[in-house]
Coordinates of C-alpha atoms in Angstrom, one line a residue:
Chain A
M1 CA -0.1 0.1 -0.3
L2 CA 3.1 2.0 1.3
S3 CA 4.6 1.6 -1.6
A4 CA 1.9 2.4 -3.8
L5 CA 1.9 5.3 -2.7
L6 CA 4.9 6.3 -3.2
A7 CA 4.4 5.2 -7.0
L8 CA 1.9 7.7 -7.6
A9 CA 3.6 10.6 -5.8
L10 CA 7.1 9.2 -8.0
V11 CA 4.5 9.9 -11.0
L12 CA 2.9 12.8 -9.6
V13 CA 6.5 14.5 -9.3
S14 CA 7.3 14.0 -12.7
E15 CA 4.3 15.1 -14.2
A16 CA 3.9 18.2 -12.7
P17 CA 5.6 21.0 -15.2
R18 CA 9.5 21.4 -14.5
A19 CA 9.2 25.1 -15.8
S20 CA 12.5 26.0 -14.7
E21 CA 14.3 22.8 -16.6
S22 CA 16.3 24.2 -19.3
P23 CA 16.6 22.9 -22.4
T24 CA 18.9 20.1 -22.3
E25 CA 17.5 18.9 -19.2
V26 CA 14.3 18.9 -20.8
V27 CA 15.7 17.1 -23.7
R28 CA 18.2 15.1 -21.5
A29 CA 15.9 13.9 -19.5
T30 CA 12.9 12.5 -22.1
I31 CA 16.5 10.9 -23.6
S32 CA 17.3 8.5 -21.2
A33 CA 13.7 8.0 -19.1
V34 CA 12.6 6.6 -22.7
L35 CA 15.8 4.4 -23.6
D36 CA 15.8 3.2 -19.7
I37 CA 12.0 2.4 -21.0
A38 CA 12.8 1.3 -24.2
R39 CA 16.4 -2.1 -22.2
R40 CA 13.7 -2.8 -19.4
D41 CA 12.3 -5.9 -19.8
G42 CA 8.2 -6.7 -21.1
P43 CA 5.6 -6.4 -23.6
D44 CA 6.9 -4.2 -26.3
A45 CA 3.6 -2.6 -26.3
V46 CA 3.3 -1.6 -22.7
Q47 CA 6.5 0.2 -22.7
R48 CA 6.0 1.8 -26.2
T49 CA 2.7 3.4 -24.6
E50 CA 5.0 4.3 -21.4
A51 CA 7.8 5.9 -23.6
L52 CA 5.0 7.9 -25.0
A53 CA 3.4 9.0 -22.2
V54 CA 7.1 11.0 -21.7
V55 CA 7.7 11.8 -24.6
R56 CA 4.3 13.3 -24.9
R57 CA 5.0 15.5 -21.6
H58 CA 8.1 17.1 -23.8
F59 CA 7.2 17.4 -27.6
D60 CA 4.9 19.5 -28.4
F61 CA 2.3 17.4 -30.7
E62 CA -0.1 20.0 -31.9
S63 CA 2.5 23.2 -32.3
M64 CA 4.5 19.8 -34.6
S65 CA 1.3 19.3 -36.3
R66 CA 1.0 23.0 -37.6
R67 CA 3.6 23.2 -39.0
V68 CA 3.9 20.2 -41.2
L69 CA 0.0 21.2 -42.1
A70 CA 2.0 25.1 -42.8
T71 CA -0.3 26.9 -45.0
H72 CA -3.3 24.0 -45.1
W73 CA -3.5 24.6 -41.2
A74 CA -6.0 27.9 -40.8
G75 CA -8.3 26.4 -43.8
A76 CA -8.9 22.4 -42.8
L77 CA -11.5 22.5 -39.3
P78 CA -11.2 21.7 -36.0
A79 CA -12.3 18.0 -36.4
E80 CA -9.3 17.3 -39.2
R81 CA -6.8 19.1 -37.3
A82 CA -7.5 17.3 -34.2
R83 CA -7.2 13.9 -36.4
F84 CA -4.3 15.0 -38.4
V85 CA -2.5 15.0 -34.8
E86 CA -3.9 11.9 -33.2
L87 CA -2.4 10.0 -37.1
F88 CA 0.6 12.2 -37.0
T89 CA 2.3 12.0 -33.6
E90 CA 1.3 7.9 -34.2
L91 CA 2.8 7.0 -37.4
L92 CA 6.0 9.2 -35.4
T93 CA 5.8 7.6 -32.0
R94 CA 5.2 3.8 -33.7
S95 CA 8.3 4.9 -36.5
Y96 CA 10.7 6.0 -34.3
W97 CA 10.2 4.1 -31.5
R98 CA 11.4 0.8 -33.3
K99 CA 14.9 2.4 -33.9
I100 CA 15.4 4.0 -30.5
A101 CA 14.0 0.3 -29.1
K102 CA 17.2 -1.1 -30.7
Y103 CA 19.1 1.3 -29.8
R104 CA 22.0 0.1 -27.9
G105 CA 25.3 2.5 -28.7
A106 CA 27.4 4.4 -27.0
P107 CA 25.3 7.7 -24.4
V108 CA 24.2 10.7 -26.2
E109 CA 26.5 13.4 -26.1
Y110 CA 25.2 17.0 -25.7
V111 CA 27.0 19.2 -27.7
S112 CA 25.2 22.8 -27.3
E113 CA 22.6 24.6 -26.4
R114 CA 21.5 28.2 -27.4
I115 CA 18.4 30.0 -26.8
R116 CA 17.2 32.9 -28.7
E117 CA 14.1 35.5 -28.6
G118 CA 14.5 34.3 -24.9
R119 CA 11.7 31.6 -25.9
Y120 CA 13.5 29.5 -28.3
A121 CA 15.8 26.6 -28.1
T122 CA 18.4 24.7 -30.2
V123 CA 20.2 21.7 -28.2
A124 CA 22.4 19.8 -30.2
T125 CA 23.3 16.3 -29.7
L126 CA 25.2 13.9 -31.6
V127 CA 24.3 10.1 -31.7
Q128 CA 26.4 6.9 -32.4
T129 CA 24.7 4.4 -34.6
D130 CA 26.4 1.6 -36.3
Q131 CA 28.0 3.6 -39.0
A132 CA 28.7 7.0 -37.9
R133 CA 28.3 9.8 -35.5
V134 CA 24.8 12.1 -36.6
P135 CA 24.4 15.1 -35.6
V136 CA 21.0 15.0 -34.0
D137 CA 19.3 18.2 -32.9
Y138 CA 16.1 19.3 -30.9
R139 CA 15.0 22.5 -31.3
L140 CA 12.6 23.7 -28.6
Q141 CA 9.6 26.2 -27.7
R142 CA 9.1 28.2 -24.5
T143 CA 5.3 27.1 -23.2
D144 CA 3.7 27.9 -20.4
R145 CA 4.2 23.9 -19.6
G146 CA 8.0 24.6 -19.7
W147 CA 10.5 24.0 -23.1
Q148 CA 8.3 21.7 -25.6
A149 CA 9.9 20.2 -29.1
Y150 CA 8.4 21.2 -32.2
D151 CA 11.8 19.9 -34.4
V152 CA 13.9 17.7 -35.2
A153 CA 16.7 17.8 -37.0
I154 CA 19.0 15.3 -38.0
E155 CA 22.1 16.1 -40.4
Q156 CA 20.5 19.3 -40.7
V157 CA 17.7 18.2 -42.3
S158 CA 14.0 18.6 -40.6
L159 CA 11.5 16.5 -39.5
V160 CA 9.4 19.4 -39.8
R161 CA 10.4 20.9 -43.0
N162 CA 10.8 17.0 -45.0
Y163 CA 6.9 15.9 -43.5
R164 CA 6.0 19.6 -44.8
G165 CA 7.1 18.8 -48.5
S166 CA 5.7 16.0 -48.6
F167 CA 1.7 16.6 -47.0
Q168 CA 2.1 20.0 -49.3
D169 CA 1.9 17.6 -52.1
I170 CA -0.8 15.5 -51.0
V171 CA -2.9 18.4 -49.5
R172 CA -2.6 19.9 -52.5
K173 CA -3.6 17.9 -54.9
E174 CA -6.0 16.1 -52.6
G175 CA -6.8 18.2 -50.0
V176 CA -7.4 17.3 -45.5
A177 CA -9.1 15.0 -46.1
A178 CA -7.3 12.0 -48.7
L179 CA -4.5 13.4 -46.5
L180 CA -5.7 11.9 -43.3
T181 CA -7.0 8.7 -44.9
Q182 CA -3.6 8.3 -46.7
L183 CA -2.2 9.2 -42.7
E184 CA -5.1 6.3 -41.8
A185 CA -3.7 3.9 -44.2
K186 CA 0.2 4.2 -43.3
V187 CA -0.3 4.0 -40.1
A188 CA -2.6 0.7 -40.6
A189 CA 0.3 -0.5 -41.8
L190 CA 3.0 -0.4 -39.5
P191 CA 3.9 -3.6 -37.9
P192 CA 2.9 -3.9 -34.7
Chain B
M1 CA 6.3 80.1 -93.1
T2 CA 4.2 82.3 -90.2
A3 CA 5.9 82.7 -86.9
G4 CA 2.9 81.0 -85.4
T5 CA 3.0 77.7 -87.3
R6 CA 6.9 78.0 -86.1
S7 CA 6.6 77.7 -82.6
S8 CA 3.4 74.8 -82.6
N9 CA 5.7 73.0 -84.9
S10 CA 9.0 73.2 -82.0
F11 CA 6.4 72.5 -79.3
A12 CA 5.5 68.8 -81.0
L13 CA 9.0 68.6 -81.5
G14 CA 9.8 69.6 -77.7
L15 CA 6.5 67.5 -77.0
L16 CA 8.1 63.9 -79.1
M17 CA 11.4 64.1 -77.6
V18 CA 10.6 64.7 -73.4
V19 CA 7.9 61.5 -73.9
G20 CA 10.1 59.8 -76.1
L21 CA 13.1 59.7 -72.7
G22 CA 10.2 59.8 -71.0
C23 CA 9.5 56.3 -72.8
L24 CA 13.3 55.6 -72.7
A25 CA 13.6 56.2 -68.9
W26 CA 10.8 54.0 -68.1
L27 CA 12.6 50.9 -70.4
A28 CA 16.0 51.4 -68.7
L29 CA 14.1 51.3 -64.8
R30 CA 12.0 48.7 -66.5
L31 CA 15.3 46.2 -67.9
G32 CA 17.3 47.3 -65.2
D33 CA 14.9 45.4 -62.7
W34 CA 14.8 48.5 -60.9
H35 CA 12.5 49.5 -57.3
S36 CA 11.6 52.8 -56.7
P37 CA 13.3 53.4 -52.9
F38 CA 9.7 54.1 -51.7
A39 CA 9.0 50.4 -52.2
R40 CA 10.0 49.3 -48.9
H41 CA 11.7 45.4 -49.3
Y42 CA 11.1 43.0 -46.7
E43 CA 13.8 42.0 -45.3
L44 CA 15.3 38.8 -43.2
N45 CA 18.0 37.3 -42.1
A46 CA 18.8 33.8 -41.3
R47 CA 22.2 32.1 -39.2
F48 CA 23.3 28.6 -41.0
A49 CA 25.4 26.4 -39.5
S50 CA 27.2 26.7 -43.5
A51 CA 26.6 28.9 -45.9
S52 CA 28.4 26.9 -48.5
G53 CA 28.5 27.7 -52.2
L54 CA 25.4 30.3 -51.6
R55 CA 26.8 33.6 -53.5
E56 CA 26.0 37.1 -53.1
G57 CA 22.9 37.6 -55.6
A58 CA 22.0 33.7 -55.3
F59 CA 17.9 33.6 -55.2
V60 CA 15.2 33.4 -53.2
E61 CA 12.5 30.8 -53.9
I62 CA 8.6 30.0 -51.9
A63 CA 7.1 27.2 -54.0
G64 CA 9.8 27.7 -56.9
V65 CA 9.1 31.5 -57.3
R66 CA 12.5 33.6 -57.0
V67 CA 10.8 36.3 -54.8
G68 CA 13.8 37.7 -54.1
S69 CA 17.6 37.9 -53.8
V70 CA 20.6 36.6 -51.0
T71 CA 22.0 40.7 -50.3
S72 CA 24.6 39.4 -48.4
I73 CA 26.4 36.9 -46.2
A74 CA 28.6 37.2 -43.1
L75 CA 30.5 35.3 -40.8
D76 CA 29.2 35.6 -37.6
P77 CA 32.8 35.2 -35.8
A78 CA 31.3 34.8 -32.3
R79 CA 29.8 31.7 -32.8
F80 CA 31.3 30.7 -36.4
E81 CA 28.1 30.2 -38.6
S82 CA 27.5 32.2 -41.6
V83 CA 24.5 35.4 -41.1
V84 CA 22.2 35.3 -44.6
A85 CA 20.4 38.8 -45.4
M86 CA 17.9 38.3 -47.3
R87 CA 15.4 41.4 -49.7
L88 CA 12.2 39.7 -50.9
L89 CA 10.0 42.0 -52.8
P90 CA 7.6 44.2 -50.7
G91 CA 4.5 43.0 -49.3
L92 CA 5.3 39.4 -48.7
R93 CA 5.5 38.2 -44.3
L94 CA 6.3 35.2 -44.1
P95 CA 4.6 33.3 -40.7
S96 CA 7.7 33.2 -38.0
D97 CA 7.4 29.4 -38.5
A98 CA 8.6 29.5 -41.6
I99 CA 12.0 27.0 -42.5
A100 CA 14.4 28.8 -44.6
S101 CA 16.6 25.8 -46.2
I102 CA 20.2 26.6 -48.3
R103 CA 19.2 24.7 -51.6
T104 CA 21.2 22.9 -55.1
S105 CA 19.5 23.5 -58.0
G106 CA 19.8 20.0 -60.4
L107 CA 22.5 17.6 -59.0
I108 CA 25.2 20.0 -59.1
G109 CA 23.2 23.4 -59.9
E110 CA 24.2 26.6 -58.2
K111 CA 23.6 27.5 -54.6
Y112 CA 19.5 29.1 -53.7
V113 CA 17.5 29.5 -50.5
R114 CA 13.7 27.5 -50.2
I115 CA 11.4 29.1 -47.3
T116 CA 8.6 26.7 -47.0
P117 CA 6.3 29.1 -44.7
G118 CA 4.6 27.5 -42.4
G119 CA 1.2 27.5 -40.6
A120 CA 1.8 30.2 -37.3
T121 CA -0.6 33.2 -37.6
D122 CA 2.2 36.4 -36.0
M123 CA 4.5 37.2 -39.2
L124 CA 8.1 38.2 -39.5
P125 CA 8.2 41.7 -38.7
P126 CA 10.6 43.6 -41.1
G127 CA 14.4 42.7 -40.2
G128 CA 13.5 40.1 -39.0
E129 CA 15.5 36.4 -38.2
I130 CA 14.1 32.8 -39.8
L131 CA 14.4 31.0 -36.5
D132 CA 14.9 27.8 -37.8
T133 CA 17.2 27.1 -40.8
E134 CA 19.1 24.3 -43.1
S135 CA 22.3 24.1 -44.1
S136 CA 23.8 23.4 -47.9
I137 CA 23.8 20.0 -47.4
N138 CA 27.4 18.7 -48.7
I139 CA 27.5 14.9 -50.2
E140 CA 31.1 14.8 -50.3
E141 CA 31.7 15.5 -46.3
L142 CA 28.2 13.0 -45.5
I143 CA 30.0 10.0 -48.1
S144 CA 33.2 10.5 -46.4
K145 CA 32.0 10.1 -43.0
Y146 CA 30.2 6.8 -44.4
I147 CA 33.1 5.4 -45.7
F148 CA 35.3 6.4 -42.9
E149 CA 33.2 5.8 -39.6
G150 CA 30.6 3.0 -40.8
G151 CA 33.4 0.4 -41.0
D152 CA 33.7 0.0 -36.9
K153 CA 30.5 -1.5 -36.0

């Protein structure tokens, strides 16, 4: 009973918005929490749900989705926006979870942190993969829930810009509804 | 010939000269890509880890349309990154989450700046900075990296 209460208290403490944390601390805490979960033994689905909960606290998937849909965000219906955020989050987290779960490389190296205009930050990291040391930059913005990531750039290629390009073509030709249908199919095709 | 017709002939000639010169001046300005000093251009800056291959005068594109050019490329000596100043069409305004990327036209063509607008409702003010950027991708460096660092599995 006592241990259950303690566990609950710990969860609540970690759930609380940590507005005072620096961008690097936010990124470091999120990555190490996710890697810890990935290294534990247990059913994959449970681990993924747990990791997603951690990531959701510090990744602003709505802001990311707005940036990705870009000029089409304003024209999308509220229900379409909500569905897009849901599907895009699912697509990203599920496809990257498989890579993270297999990651057994060296600890992530934190290279630099840079804050601009007081509310945007870039945290530069180096990830050692089988092939090479890959620069991964996290871009964050200050919100009332603390620093929240809205983009990740791998080898200087921005995730948001990449999806912005490919989704815009679909929306322009076929509309937001068609994009949602295609995303649904993509998510359904992901291995469980 | 009376004095009256002579002076009206001179007047017609003068008028023709004025109109002709006006047309020439207009043509020169049109061809010379001259903009009125009263039209305020939309000036923006962007910082890149590397602006390798980009030159002053390189064009700036949105959706494949040329909307301006690079006016200067300078080094920020404190951070060793490049600060690229761009001059875009007057009247244009970009959302604050626009991304500027240095890209190559074609496989080995010249470098240019491509801007993809975002979905934010607040706009970058003239003289503002595009915060999210992608540097030029150096293919040789990438290849060499995966040649030399790829082996030690």
